[in-house]
Amino acid sequence: MIAPGKTIGILGGGQLGRMLAMAAARLGYKSHIYCPEENSPAFHVSADYTVAAYEDEDALKAFAKSVDVVTYEFENVPAETARIVSNHAPLAPGSLALKVAQDRLVEKDFLNESGVKTAPYKSFDTKEELETALATIGRPAVAKTRRFGYDGKGQHVVKSKADLDDAYEAMNGQPAILEGFIKFDREISVIVARLESGDVAAFPVSENVHTHHILDETQVPAAIKEIVEAKAKVMATRIANALEYVGVLTVEMFVTDETGDIIVNEIAPRVHNSGHWTIEGATTSQFEQHIRAICSLPLGPEHAVGKIRMKNLLGEDILDAEKYLSDPTAYFHHYGKKEPRAGRKMGHVTFVEKE
Amino acid sequence: MIAPGKTIGILGGGQLGRMLAMAAARLGYKSHIYCPEENSPAFHVSADYTVAAYEDEDALKAFAKSVDVVTYEFENVPAETARIVSNHAPLAPGSLALKVAQDRLVEKDFLNESGVKTAPYKSFDTKEELETALATIGRPAVAKTRRFGYDGKGQHVVKSKADLDDAYEAMNGQPAILEGFIKFDREISVIVARLESGDVAAFPVSENVHTHHILDETQVPAAIKEIVEAKAKVMATRIANALEYVGVLTVEMFVTDETGDIIVNEIAPRVHNSGHWTIEGATTSQFEQHIRAICSLPLGPEHAVGKIRMKNLLGEDILDAEKYLSDPTAYFHHYGKKEPRAGRKMGHVTFVEKE
């Protein structure tokens, strides 16, 4: 057990790191944030911070030596960064989770080997391989770079053969995969926490609505049958176990239209935007649960306190602060970012309708 | 309105400053803590801090100029400190609240002039005046220094004339008052928030149990009749209005045995240990409510979410962390203090029994 009073190192200083640090603080942990960007949101709520590149070996060493455990707020932590850090402090979640989550091909292979269903997929490097893949997968399909894709970046839909050139160009020479297009009824996510001891707790399944590839709203409970909810949790738990995971893991899934079947879309080895509702909407937040898990504390109770709706505040949405602060059902969160650029995640608001 | 994103200055870096900074952060405010002690608990959750004496004019000026509003976590802010700070930034609550709360004689005079009942009292400076006071007030009575008393320090009970010498000596030459001993049924407190606009919101009344003059437990709801609850809130509101108060004000009261009457014991112009239950037990916490009030944001809803019990963790009580973290009804708070000295407030735990 890493006891309250110890120090948690967090790679990444955005809103996820910030909310992790705030949850850690309630339990008495100090946070040390490592982030290349000056004035990062997480710095404002932490005992210490380091501004340095993820390639800066000396800074990474000093950081890891100053803390009792290291975690991260983003899945694209370079493997070399993870290796350096883990020479000096335990890293949770571990490097397998990073390896799997960083590469769509490795991820899909891993998920299928774990007995979890994904969209059909095939990797490609050349345009010829893309053509062959399309013949196998069928249309429509989505070409995606294997690495560094988020919020819809590095993706291109292929509806007809005429789209092949554009799709190939969109990959920008990166290794890629072609995925079968999944016609889905609902998009859900399961946030599951796992201790090193093997204890697992899954939050209630949330239903997510994306707009322009960015999460707009999360609702709990998801409008799915009990059996589907149970199945989704079993699948997330299976993945966490297969990864010998420590911490909070997010599994995004599609509930398909025709069959009520579940397809896993992707995993994120971290707390997730679709889990922000847990701060006021669940008895333990995803952030606290992650801190508990990486410190080997007992997991907290994970049930929802009512009907919850979380809405992201993008760009100038954040200027509506007073409206939300006047609403007795709303919990307003502001990430302390200075410039409300269009599409930037500036905060969120959670509406709680108590049972 | 001081909009989210701005900076709040807090005089004092203990657990109250810490929890204020954490509440401020959720709303997007940065905190700058001013405290003479190195490594203060509030530093660990704040964007900035200054370690300097409360008499350091230059440091106070620089601090006040760096923030958008200044507040405090303790009522004994020196008048000169308050004056310097308020030359450069708004100070909330204002200097009247400090003046009244710092001196038991001024406080009792003010309360009685505001139409609120207190214990009978009489000031004394000399031993002869103490004798005269005792003749007026009657026995038993309590001698208290007018200033700097907390957690039972600077107090002495006078049961018989034989106690007079000890009581006088206990005052250590300080101006003092003699108060009539109130035989009370219950000790309650009302935490009330007031905006500059005059808007007021009172939290449900809490019932407090002290052990060795230090708060041990708070329970909500208090075991009092509805009419007593309503009366207590009216009294607290009257005091807040009389002070033209901005922020959260705590009013400690005795519900007397015989009559159900309420006697005001003392006020604290700040968030208070007896309000810690509001973090998970009320829809808005006292800390957030204080931040809202000093920033002229709308006040949040203040009702309790169920039956609540808050227990202070003193000294080595804090080492029971794992026990509380394993209890699904318990919310564990650790203030990040290093040494669990006997009697030191190290954390608290709130038990919530949902309605």
XYZ file of C-alpha atoms in Angstrom:
710
model
C 0.000 0.000 0.000
C 1.191 3.478 -0.848
C -0.187 5.255 2.216
C -1.931 8.640 2.241
C 0.717 11.356 2.669
C 2.948 9.894 -0.063
C 3.494 11.516 -3.471
C 1.943 10.532 -6.784
C 3.695 11.408 -10.033
C 1.441 12.168 -13.004
C 2.655 12.335 -16.610
C 0.533 14.969 -18.337
C -0.863 18.210 -16.956
C -4.270 18.581 -18.622
C -7.713 18.365 -17.062
C -7.414 14.632 -16.405
C -4.181 15.127 -14.472
C -5.821 18.030 -12.693
C -8.827 16.024 -11.567
C -6.573 13.122 -10.562
C -4.509 15.495 -8.415
C -7.653 16.882 -6.784
C -8.917 13.401 -5.932
C -5.484 12.435 -4.621
C -5.426 15.515 -2.391
C -8.620 14.581 -0.544
C -6.908 11.330 0.426
C -3.808 13.213 1.582
C -1.517 12.460 -1.360
C 0.721 15.125 -2.827
C 0.942 15.288 -6.619
C 3.944 15.992 -8.791
C 2.959 16.757 -12.391
C 5.323 16.228 -15.326
C 4.323 18.087 -18.463
C 6.146 19.853 -21.307
C 3.684 22.771 -21.394
C 4.119 25.755 -19.081
C 1.133 26.762 -16.975
C -0.696 23.434 -17.413
C -4.089 23.124 -15.657
C -2.873 20.386 -13.290
C -0.012 22.525 -11.979
C -2.536 24.748 -10.181
C -3.659 22.005 -7.811
C -0.391 20.163 -7.226
C 2.397 20.272 -4.676
C 5.082 20.193 -7.348
C 5.543 20.200 -11.101
C 8.261 19.709 -13.688
C 8.175 21.379 -17.100
C 10.280 19.208 -19.407
C 10.052 17.134 -22.560
C 9.002 13.468 -22.389
C 12.405 12.694 -23.931
C 14.396 14.455 -21.195
C 16.025 11.532 -19.422
C 17.516 13.550 -16.554
C 14.256 15.327 -15.804
C 12.331 12.049 -15.969
C 14.763 10.379 -13.556
C 14.587 13.249 -11.061
C 10.784 13.237 -11.338
C 10.447 9.482 -10.797
C 12.830 9.557 -7.849
C 10.782 12.280 -6.156
C 7.535 10.283 -6.133
C 6.202 6.968 -4.794
C 4.264 5.852 -7.861
C 3.876 7.192 -11.398
C 0.696 7.247 -13.462
C -0.377 9.121 -16.602
C -3.329 10.958 -18.062
C -2.769 10.006 -21.729
C -2.087 6.745 -23.529
C 0.590 8.062 -25.865
C 3.337 8.092 -23.247
C 6.415 7.097 -25.306
C 7.664 3.591 -24.502
C 11.118 4.980 -23.704
C 9.607 7.502 -21.262
C 7.728 4.699 -19.534
C 10.895 2.602 -19.383
C 13.018 5.365 -17.826
C 10.367 6.245 -15.279
C 9.715 2.649 -14.265
C 13.392 2.145 -13.475
C 12.937 4.502 -10.527
C 9.311 4.190 -9.436
C 6.424 1.780 -9.971
C 4.416 2.681 -13.090
C 0.665 2.045 -13.042
C -0.991 1.100 -15.288
C 2.002 -0.863 -16.596
C 3.731 -0.886 -19.958
C 1.581 -3.683 -21.475
C -1.486 -1.444 -21.248
C 0.418 1.355 -22.979
C 1.705 -0.940 -25.710
C -1.766 -2.275 -26.456
C -3.516 1.081 -26.341
C -1.001 2.899 -28.523
C -1.412 0.812 -31.637
C -4.788 -0.010 -33.166
C -3.466 -3.226 -34.710
C -1.914 -4.511 -31.489
C -5.071 -3.433 -29.630
C -7.471 -5.240 -31.969
C -5.303 -8.374 -31.991
C -5.140 -8.308 -28.192
C -8.871 -7.779 -27.774
C -9.775 -10.642 -30.107
C -7.275 -12.936 -28.399
C -8.930 -12.010 -25.090
C -12.251 -13.231 -26.425
C -13.755 -9.819 -27.044
C -15.359 -8.893 -30.344
C -14.162 -5.945 -32.425
C -15.003 -4.596 -35.859
C -13.365 -6.585 -38.666
C -9.954 -5.063 -39.443
C -6.896 -5.438 -41.591
C -3.642 -3.560 -41.472
C -2.090 -1.884 -44.512
C 1.041 0.042 -45.346
C 0.776 0.473 -49.097
C -2.068 1.523 -51.338
C -2.158 -1.963 -52.805
C -2.587 -3.443 -49.338
C -5.371 -0.932 -48.687
C -7.158 -2.154 -51.839
C -6.778 -5.779 -50.736
C -8.008 -4.869 -47.244
C -11.082 -3.171 -48.661
C -11.896 -6.273 -50.669
C -11.723 -8.342 -47.467
C -13.489 -5.936 -45.094
C -16.124 -4.628 -47.483
C -17.663 -1.198 -47.712
C -18.161 1.167 -46.004
C -14.963 1.020 -43.997
C -12.746 3.436 -42.066
C -9.019 3.851 -42.617
C -7.200 4.827 -39.417
C -3.551 5.393 -38.604
C -2.395 2.750 -36.154
C -0.961 5.319 -33.758
C -1.763 8.756 -32.314
C -5.385 8.988 -33.344
C -7.855 10.751 -31.057
C -11.058 12.757 -31.412
C -11.399 11.534 -35.014
C -7.953 12.667 -36.144
C -6.090 10.395 -38.610
C -9.289 8.756 -39.855
C -10.935 8.594 -43.275
C -14.171 6.918 -44.287
C -14.101 4.757 -47.442
C -17.516 4.466 -48.994
C -16.477 3.708 -52.551
C -13.341 2.836 -54.464
C -13.095 6.502 -55.398
C -12.314 7.309 -51.735
C -9.244 5.054 -51.698
C -6.769 7.708 -52.828
C -7.936 10.271 -50.287
C -7.978 7.667 -47.539
C -4.469 6.548 -48.333
C -3.236 10.132 -48.396
C -4.937 10.897 -45.094
C -2.757 8.222 -43.485
C 0.235 10.401 -44.382
C 2.561 7.424 -44.874
C 1.839 6.052 -41.375
C 1.117 2.341 -40.760
C -2.655 2.020 -40.751
C -5.591 -0.320 -40.478
C -8.868 -0.543 -42.295
C -11.830 -1.246 -40.068
C -15.267 -2.404 -41.077
C -17.831 0.323 -40.512
C -20.004 -0.612 -37.548
C -23.588 0.490 -37.771
C -24.416 0.998 -34.140
C -27.418 1.821 -32.085
C -25.604 3.311 -29.125
C -22.101 4.118 -28.063
C -21.348 3.160 -24.490
C -18.330 3.023 -22.260
C -17.412 0.983 -19.256
C -14.970 2.336 -16.720
C -13.462 -0.424 -14.674
C -10.914 -0.265 -11.865
C -8.563 -3.098 -11.012
C -6.163 -3.572 -8.131
C -2.918 -5.512 -8.364
C -4.594 -8.079 -6.084
C -7.137 -8.737 -8.837
C -10.086 -6.926 -7.225
C -12.221 -5.315 -9.889
C -15.066 -2.782 -9.758
C -16.973 -1.506 -12.783
C -18.929 1.743 -12.787
C -22.426 1.736 -14.245
C -22.284 1.800 -18.036
C -22.520 5.262 -19.570
C -23.980 6.190 -22.910
C -22.027 8.661 -24.982
C -23.075 11.088 -27.679
C -20.340 12.424 -29.920
C -20.583 15.499 -32.124
C -17.880 16.042 -34.762
C -15.925 13.125 -33.215
C -15.717 14.885 -29.829
C -17.667 13.696 -26.809
C -20.620 15.977 -26.292
C -22.700 14.270 -23.611
C -22.634 11.240 -21.343
C -25.761 9.794 -19.779
C -26.184 7.331 -16.952
C -27.909 4.950 -16.904
C -27.388 4.014 -20.543
C -30.623 3.157 -22.337
C -29.710 -0.513 -22.625
C -31.151 -3.718 -21.234
C -29.830 -5.093 -17.954
C -28.356 -8.073 -19.757
C -26.424 -5.785 -22.111
C -25.159 -3.723 -19.159
C -23.980 -6.906 -17.444
C -22.329 -8.190 -20.602
C -20.495 -4.900 -21.160
C -19.100 -5.017 -17.633
C -17.971 -8.623 -18.077
C -16.145 -7.679 -21.273
C -14.379 -4.707 -19.649
C -13.400 -6.869 -16.700
C -12.045 -9.550 -19.023
C -9.859 -6.969 -20.761
C -8.595 -5.559 -17.443
C -7.697 -9.059 -16.281
C -5.987 -9.938 -19.562
C -3.851 -6.806 -19.197
C -3.117 -7.595 -15.511
C -4.211 -4.026 -15.225
C -3.690 -1.687 -12.248
C -5.764 1.499 -12.232
C -8.832 2.732 -14.077
C -9.381 1.420 -17.604
C -11.925 2.771 -20.058
C -13.490 0.548 -22.692
C -15.507 2.176 -25.450
C -18.080 -0.087 -27.062
C -20.784 -0.049 -29.707
C -24.136 -1.647 -29.091
C -25.082 -2.713 -32.605
C -28.450 -2.041 -34.066
C -29.510 -5.426 -35.352
C -28.476 -7.880 -32.696
C -27.936 -6.063 -29.381
C -24.438 -7.447 -29.686
C -21.482 -5.512 -28.305
C -18.392 -4.564 -30.284
C -15.381 -3.076 -28.510
C -14.256 0.082 -30.271
C -11.168 0.995 -28.293
C -9.635 1.064 -24.866
C -7.968 3.889 -22.975
C -5.596 2.961 -20.134
C -6.662 5.940 -18.054
C -9.496 7.953 -16.614
C -11.757 9.197 -19.377
C -14.015 12.048 -20.367
C -16.971 9.655 -20.386
C -16.333 9.083 -16.657
C -16.490 12.700 -15.503
C -20.077 12.086 -14.434
C -18.743 9.975 -11.551
C -17.419 13.006 -9.633
C -20.858 13.904 -8.328
C -22.865 11.107 -9.925
C -21.232 8.085 -8.318
C -20.307 7.263 -4.744
C -16.624 7.203 -5.708
C -15.260 9.174 -8.655
C -13.211 7.566 -11.427
C -10.332 9.810 -10.321
C -10.415 8.657 -6.714
C -10.866 5.060 -7.871
C -7.755 5.350 -10.029
C -5.747 6.771 -7.122
C -7.042 3.991 -4.856
C -6.093 1.359 -7.433
C -2.554 2.569 -8.118
C -1.934 2.942 -4.359
C -3.397 -0.504 -3.551
C -6.126 0.981 -1.341
C -9.484 -0.812 -1.232
C -11.699 0.168 -4.193
C -14.626 2.454 -3.374
C -18.331 1.763 -3.995
C -19.182 2.548 -7.599
C -22.960 2.912 -7.894
C -24.690 5.926 -9.426
C -26.618 8.283 -7.133
C -29.384 8.943 -9.638
C -29.959 9.896 -13.227
C -26.909 11.712 -14.517
C -26.065 13.798 -17.561
C -22.575 15.159 -18.202
C -22.080 17.808 -20.857
C -18.700 18.972 -22.116
C -18.131 22.701 -22.277
C -16.120 23.357 -25.430
C -14.565 26.698 -26.345
C -16.807 29.597 -25.439
C -19.409 27.305 -23.820
C -17.356 27.951 -20.693
C -18.559 31.542 -20.618
C -22.002 30.269 -19.572
C -20.619 29.646 -16.082
C -23.227 31.793 -14.346
C -26.110 29.958 -16.007
C -24.860 26.613 -14.692
C -23.970 28.024 -11.273
C -27.573 29.232 -10.974
C -28.979 25.768 -11.729
C -29.435 23.768 -8.509
C -29.133 20.461 -10.385
C -25.853 21.393 -12.071
C -22.259 20.904 -10.950
C -20.004 23.208 -12.898
C -16.346 22.348 -13.576
C -13.844 24.801 -15.040
C -10.402 23.452 -15.919
C -8.583 26.742 -15.396
C -7.485 27.020 -19.028
C -6.948 30.538 -20.226
C -8.001 30.662 -23.860
C -11.417 29.305 -24.866
C -10.329 28.211 -28.353
C -13.061 26.634 -30.500
C -13.446 22.919 -29.749
C -11.103 23.020 -26.746
C -12.319 21.156 -23.670
C -12.637 24.013 -21.169
C -14.839 22.408 -18.539
C -17.919 20.288 -18.067
C -21.180 20.340 -16.228
C -22.884 17.411 -14.542
C -26.615 17.377 -13.951
C -27.732 15.095 -11.163
C -31.328 14.016 -10.760
C -31.369 12.219 -7.433
C -33.206 8.945 -7.158
C -18.497 39.061 -10.279
C -15.011 37.644 -9.994
C -15.199 35.177 -12.872
C -13.873 31.608 -12.833
C -10.240 31.669 -13.987
C -9.309 34.533 -11.636
C -7.117 34.132 -8.547
C -8.207 33.951 -4.928
C -5.794 34.914 -2.168
C -6.140 33.004 1.095
C -4.518 34.085 4.365
C -3.649 30.901 6.246
C -2.448 27.569 4.898
C -4.091 24.964 7.150
C -6.782 22.449 6.310
C -9.457 25.135 5.928
C -7.360 27.013 3.372
C -6.643 23.693 1.707
C -10.299 22.749 1.352
C -11.150 26.277 0.182
C -8.471 26.004 -2.524
C -9.828 22.621 -3.624
C -13.369 23.982 -3.906
C -12.074 27.033 -5.767
C -10.220 24.799 -8.232
C -13.360 22.941 -9.321
C -14.809 26.299 -10.341
C -11.630 27.185 -12.229
C -10.104 29.634 -9.730
C -6.414 29.601 -8.949
C -5.424 29.987 -5.313
C -2.517 31.884 -3.826
C -1.907 30.951 -0.186
C -0.183 33.298 2.261
C 1.141 31.590 5.383
C 4.183 31.973 7.660
C 4.728 28.206 7.963
C 6.748 26.307 5.364
C 5.132 23.251 3.793
C 1.581 24.192 4.856
C -1.199 21.779 3.819
C -2.880 24.317 1.522
C 0.307 24.840 -0.507
C -0.070 21.342 -1.959
C -3.277 22.181 -3.816
C -2.594 25.755 -4.867
C -1.193 27.503 -7.915
C 1.021 29.755 -5.803
C 2.058 30.418 -2.233
C 3.968 32.969 -0.188
C 5.799 32.065 3.006
C 6.026 35.274 5.042
C 4.974 36.791 8.346
C 1.575 38.471 8.687
C 3.517 41.632 9.593
C 5.583 41.640 6.379
C 4.150 44.666 4.581
C 6.048 44.139 1.318
C 5.077 40.489 1.072
C 1.449 41.308 1.883
C 1.360 44.003 -0.795
C 2.848 41.723 -3.444
C 0.422 38.975 -2.434
C -2.649 41.212 -2.565
C -1.612 42.667 -5.917
C -1.279 39.174 -7.409
C -4.876 38.153 -6.631
C -8.427 39.291 -7.412
C -9.911 38.900 -3.934
C -8.496 38.015 -0.520
C -10.133 35.832 2.107
C -8.867 34.038 5.219
C -9.159 30.756 7.067
C -8.779 32.143 10.617
C -10.384 35.009 12.512
C -7.222 36.285 14.175
C -5.900 38.043 11.084
C -4.216 41.131 12.581
C -6.120 44.360 11.860
C -3.008 45.872 10.276
C -2.615 42.831 7.979
C -6.232 43.223 6.897
C -5.730 46.935 6.310
C -2.623 46.488 4.132
C -4.209 43.731 2.078
C -7.466 45.587 1.537
C -5.585 48.547 0.088
C -4.723 46.366 -2.895
C -7.528 43.827 -3.244
C -11.068 43.391 -1.962
C -11.122 41.593 1.408
C -14.052 39.284 2.138
C -15.386 38.896 4.767
C -14.616 42.532 5.607
C -12.856 44.117 8.568
C -16.019 44.564 10.694
C -16.427 40.786 10.871
C -12.794 40.435 11.954
C -13.106 43.164 14.582
C -16.212 41.589 16.087
C -14.914 38.031 16.030
C -11.511 38.823 17.515
C -12.710 40.200 20.823
C -15.231 38.407 23.030
C -16.429 41.689 24.565
C -16.973 43.418 21.213
C -18.587 40.211 19.917
C -21.042 39.883 22.815
C -21.924 43.590 22.685
C -22.501 43.332 18.927
C -24.632 40.204 19.199
C -26.859 41.684 21.899
C -27.238 44.907 19.939
C -28.258 42.782 16.925
C -31.087 41.319 18.991
C -29.444 37.966 19.611
C -29.189 36.454 23.081
C -25.834 35.500 24.622
C -24.735 34.296 28.040
C -24.591 37.085 30.631
C -21.089 38.595 30.589
C -18.974 41.288 32.153
C -15.467 42.382 31.239
C -12.651 42.646 33.754
C -9.031 43.720 33.797
C -8.174 43.533 37.488
C -8.831 40.943 40.157
C -11.174 43.367 41.899
C -13.175 43.756 38.705
C -13.305 39.975 38.393
C -14.764 39.770 41.927
C -17.376 42.383 41.073
C -18.151 40.593 37.825
C -18.656 37.314 39.666
C -21.093 39.004 42.052
C -23.105 40.245 39.048
C -22.952 37.114 36.878
C -23.270 34.513 39.604
C -21.706 31.066 39.852
C -20.643 28.958 38.077
C -19.036 31.230 35.491
C -16.197 31.051 32.986
C -13.352 33.524 32.772
C -12.062 33.938 29.203
C -9.421 36.153 27.663
C -11.066 38.566 25.259
C -8.708 37.667 22.423
C -6.978 34.643 20.868
C -8.996 31.929 22.573
C -9.743 28.724 20.693
C -10.284 25.046 21.474
C -10.708 25.939 25.187
C -7.415 27.791 25.509
C -7.386 30.917 27.752
C -10.455 29.768 29.713
C -11.014 28.986 33.371
C -14.164 27.846 35.149
C -15.082 29.637 38.396
C -17.231 27.445 40.605
C -16.422 29.021 43.964
C -14.652 32.106 45.277
C -11.623 29.879 45.826
C -11.225 29.584 42.024
C -10.877 33.337 41.574
C -7.101 33.463 41.992
C -6.472 30.648 39.523
C -8.939 32.130 37.047
C -7.314 35.539 37.238
C -3.870 34.026 36.775
C -5.053 31.971 33.819
C -5.882 35.243 32.043
C -2.180 36.041 32.153
C -2.745 39.805 32.440
C -4.892 39.896 29.285
C -8.170 41.814 29.144
C -10.895 39.284 29.856
C -14.573 38.677 30.351
C -16.524 36.596 32.799
C -19.403 34.711 31.249
C -22.312 33.070 33.009
C -22.097 29.300 32.720
C -24.776 28.086 30.335
C -26.270 24.744 31.142
C -27.137 23.471 27.705
C -28.888 20.542 26.204
C -27.171 20.587 22.842
C -24.501 22.504 21.047
C -25.401 23.399 17.492
C -23.958 25.505 14.756
C -25.416 27.294 11.804
C -23.330 27.948 8.743
C -24.749 30.735 6.690
C -23.528 32.266 3.439
C -24.230 35.825 2.389
C -23.579 37.653 -0.858
C -22.822 41.349 -1.094
C -26.249 41.670 -2.778
C -27.862 40.496 0.476
C -28.751 36.974 -0.702
C -28.460 34.541 2.198
C -28.489 30.727 2.383
C -28.206 28.740 5.611
C -27.110 25.108 5.707
C -29.130 22.669 7.810
C -28.247 23.071 11.496
C -25.577 20.688 12.733
C -25.200 19.275 16.207
C -21.702 19.226 17.641
C -20.091 17.048 20.271
C -16.884 18.351 21.823
C -14.368 16.265 23.762
C -11.714 18.115 25.782
C -12.886 21.381 24.148
C -12.097 20.070 20.653
C -14.819 19.183 18.172
C -15.189 15.432 18.034
C -18.312 14.829 15.953
C -20.918 16.721 13.988
C -24.324 15.268 13.180
C -26.949 16.386 10.716
C -29.827 16.727 11.195
C -29.477 18.055 14.736
C -31.890 16.427 17.201
C -33.912 19.612 17.599
C -37.467 20.587 16.785
C -38.241 22.203 13.437
C -39.113 25.459 15.178
C -35.723 25.525 16.911
C -33.957 24.805 13.604
C -35.842 27.664 11.971
C -35.095 30.020 14.845
C -31.380 29.177 14.759
C -31.245 29.986 11.050
C -33.056 33.273 11.565
C -30.560 34.259 14.256
C -27.545 33.407 12.094
C -29.046 35.327 9.194
C -29.679 38.328 11.432
C -26.019 38.329 12.482
C -24.804 38.009 8.879
C -27.004 40.931 7.862
C -25.904 43.064 10.822
C -22.285 42.482 9.784
C -23.099 43.240 6.126
C -21.251 39.991 5.744
C -19.763 38.538 2.521
C -18.794 34.856 2.640
C -19.551 31.961 4.948
C -20.190 32.743 8.608
C -20.382 30.171 11.382
C -22.536 30.764 14.436
C -22.122 28.421 17.395
C -25.149 28.200 19.651
C -26.365 26.432 22.762
C -29.841 25.011 22.919
C -30.584 25.355 26.623
C -32.034 22.548 28.616
C -34.952 24.165 30.351
C -36.600 26.353 27.766
C -35.524 25.272 24.276
C -34.177 28.800 24.026
C -31.097 29.504 21.951
C -28.006 31.293 23.229
C -25.292 32.330 20.800
C -21.903 31.165 22.022
C -19.596 32.652 19.434
C -19.197 33.427 15.776
C -16.410 32.565 13.376
C -16.084 34.676 10.204
C -15.019 31.717 8.142
C -15.661 28.150 7.111
C -15.683 25.891 10.135
C -14.875 22.386 11.300
C -18.571 21.849 12.095
C -19.287 22.393 8.383
C -16.966 19.736 6.973
C -19.966 17.427 6.675
C -21.198 19.578 3.773
C -18.484 18.324 1.381
C -20.319 15.083 0.704
C -23.371 15.655 2.903
C -24.827 18.754 1.269
C -25.536 19.678 -2.338
C -22.986 22.491 -2.099
C -20.069 22.421 0.347
C -19.360 25.249 2.794
C -16.058 25.738 0.966
C -17.655 26.149 -2.447
C -20.366 28.346 -0.935
C -17.702 30.622 0.549
C -15.920 30.880 -2.806
C -19.231 31.615 -4.519
C -20.049 34.309 -1.962
C -16.717 36.149 -2.089
C -16.764 36.007 -5.910
C -20.400 37.201 -6.120
C -21.521 34.028 -7.884
C -25.047 32.760 -7.190
C -25.200 30.727 -3.959
C -25.610 26.974 -4.383
C -28.405 24.785 -2.996
C -27.698 23.941 0.639
C -29.828 20.945 1.619
C -28.472 17.783 3.186
C -28.444 14.581 1.123
C -29.272 12.310 4.049
C -28.263 11.580 7.603
C -24.680 12.677 8.108
C -22.018 12.161 10.747
C -18.604 13.833 10.564
C -15.835 12.655 12.849
C -12.535 14.447 13.329
C -9.391 12.356 13.069
C -6.998 13.644 15.702
C -3.361 12.607 16.023
C -2.872 8.929 15.298
C -6.571 8.433 14.415
C -5.353 9.220 10.903
C -3.523 5.907 10.760
C -6.921 4.162 10.515
C -7.139 5.300 6.892
C -7.613 1.806 5.501
C -10.526 1.072 7.838
C -12.404 4.134 6.602
C -11.447 3.530 2.967
C -12.987 0.054 3.260
C -16.288 1.430 4.577
C -18.670 2.169 1.686
C -20.539 4.791 3.753
C -17.381 6.699 4.695
C -15.614 9.571 2.943
C -12.066 9.833 4.214
C -10.180 13.137 4.234
C -6.467 13.443 4.971
C -5.037 16.955 5.288
C -1.542 16.019 4.148
C 0.075 16.954 7.475
C 3.237 15.058 8.210
C 3.340 14.523 11.978
C 0.316 13.024 13.744
C 0.895 14.859 17.031
C -1.631 14.119 19.775
C -4.754 16.277 19.434
C -3.706 17.648 16.044
C -6.477 17.781 13.438
C -5.064 15.375 10.808
C -8.187 14.639 8.801
C -11.851 13.784 9.107
C -14.290 11.203 7.932
C -17.875 11.785 6.864
C -20.460 9.015 7.023
C -23.386 9.496 4.693
C -26.591 7.563 5.087
C -28.582 8.461 1.996
C -32.255 9.287 2.381
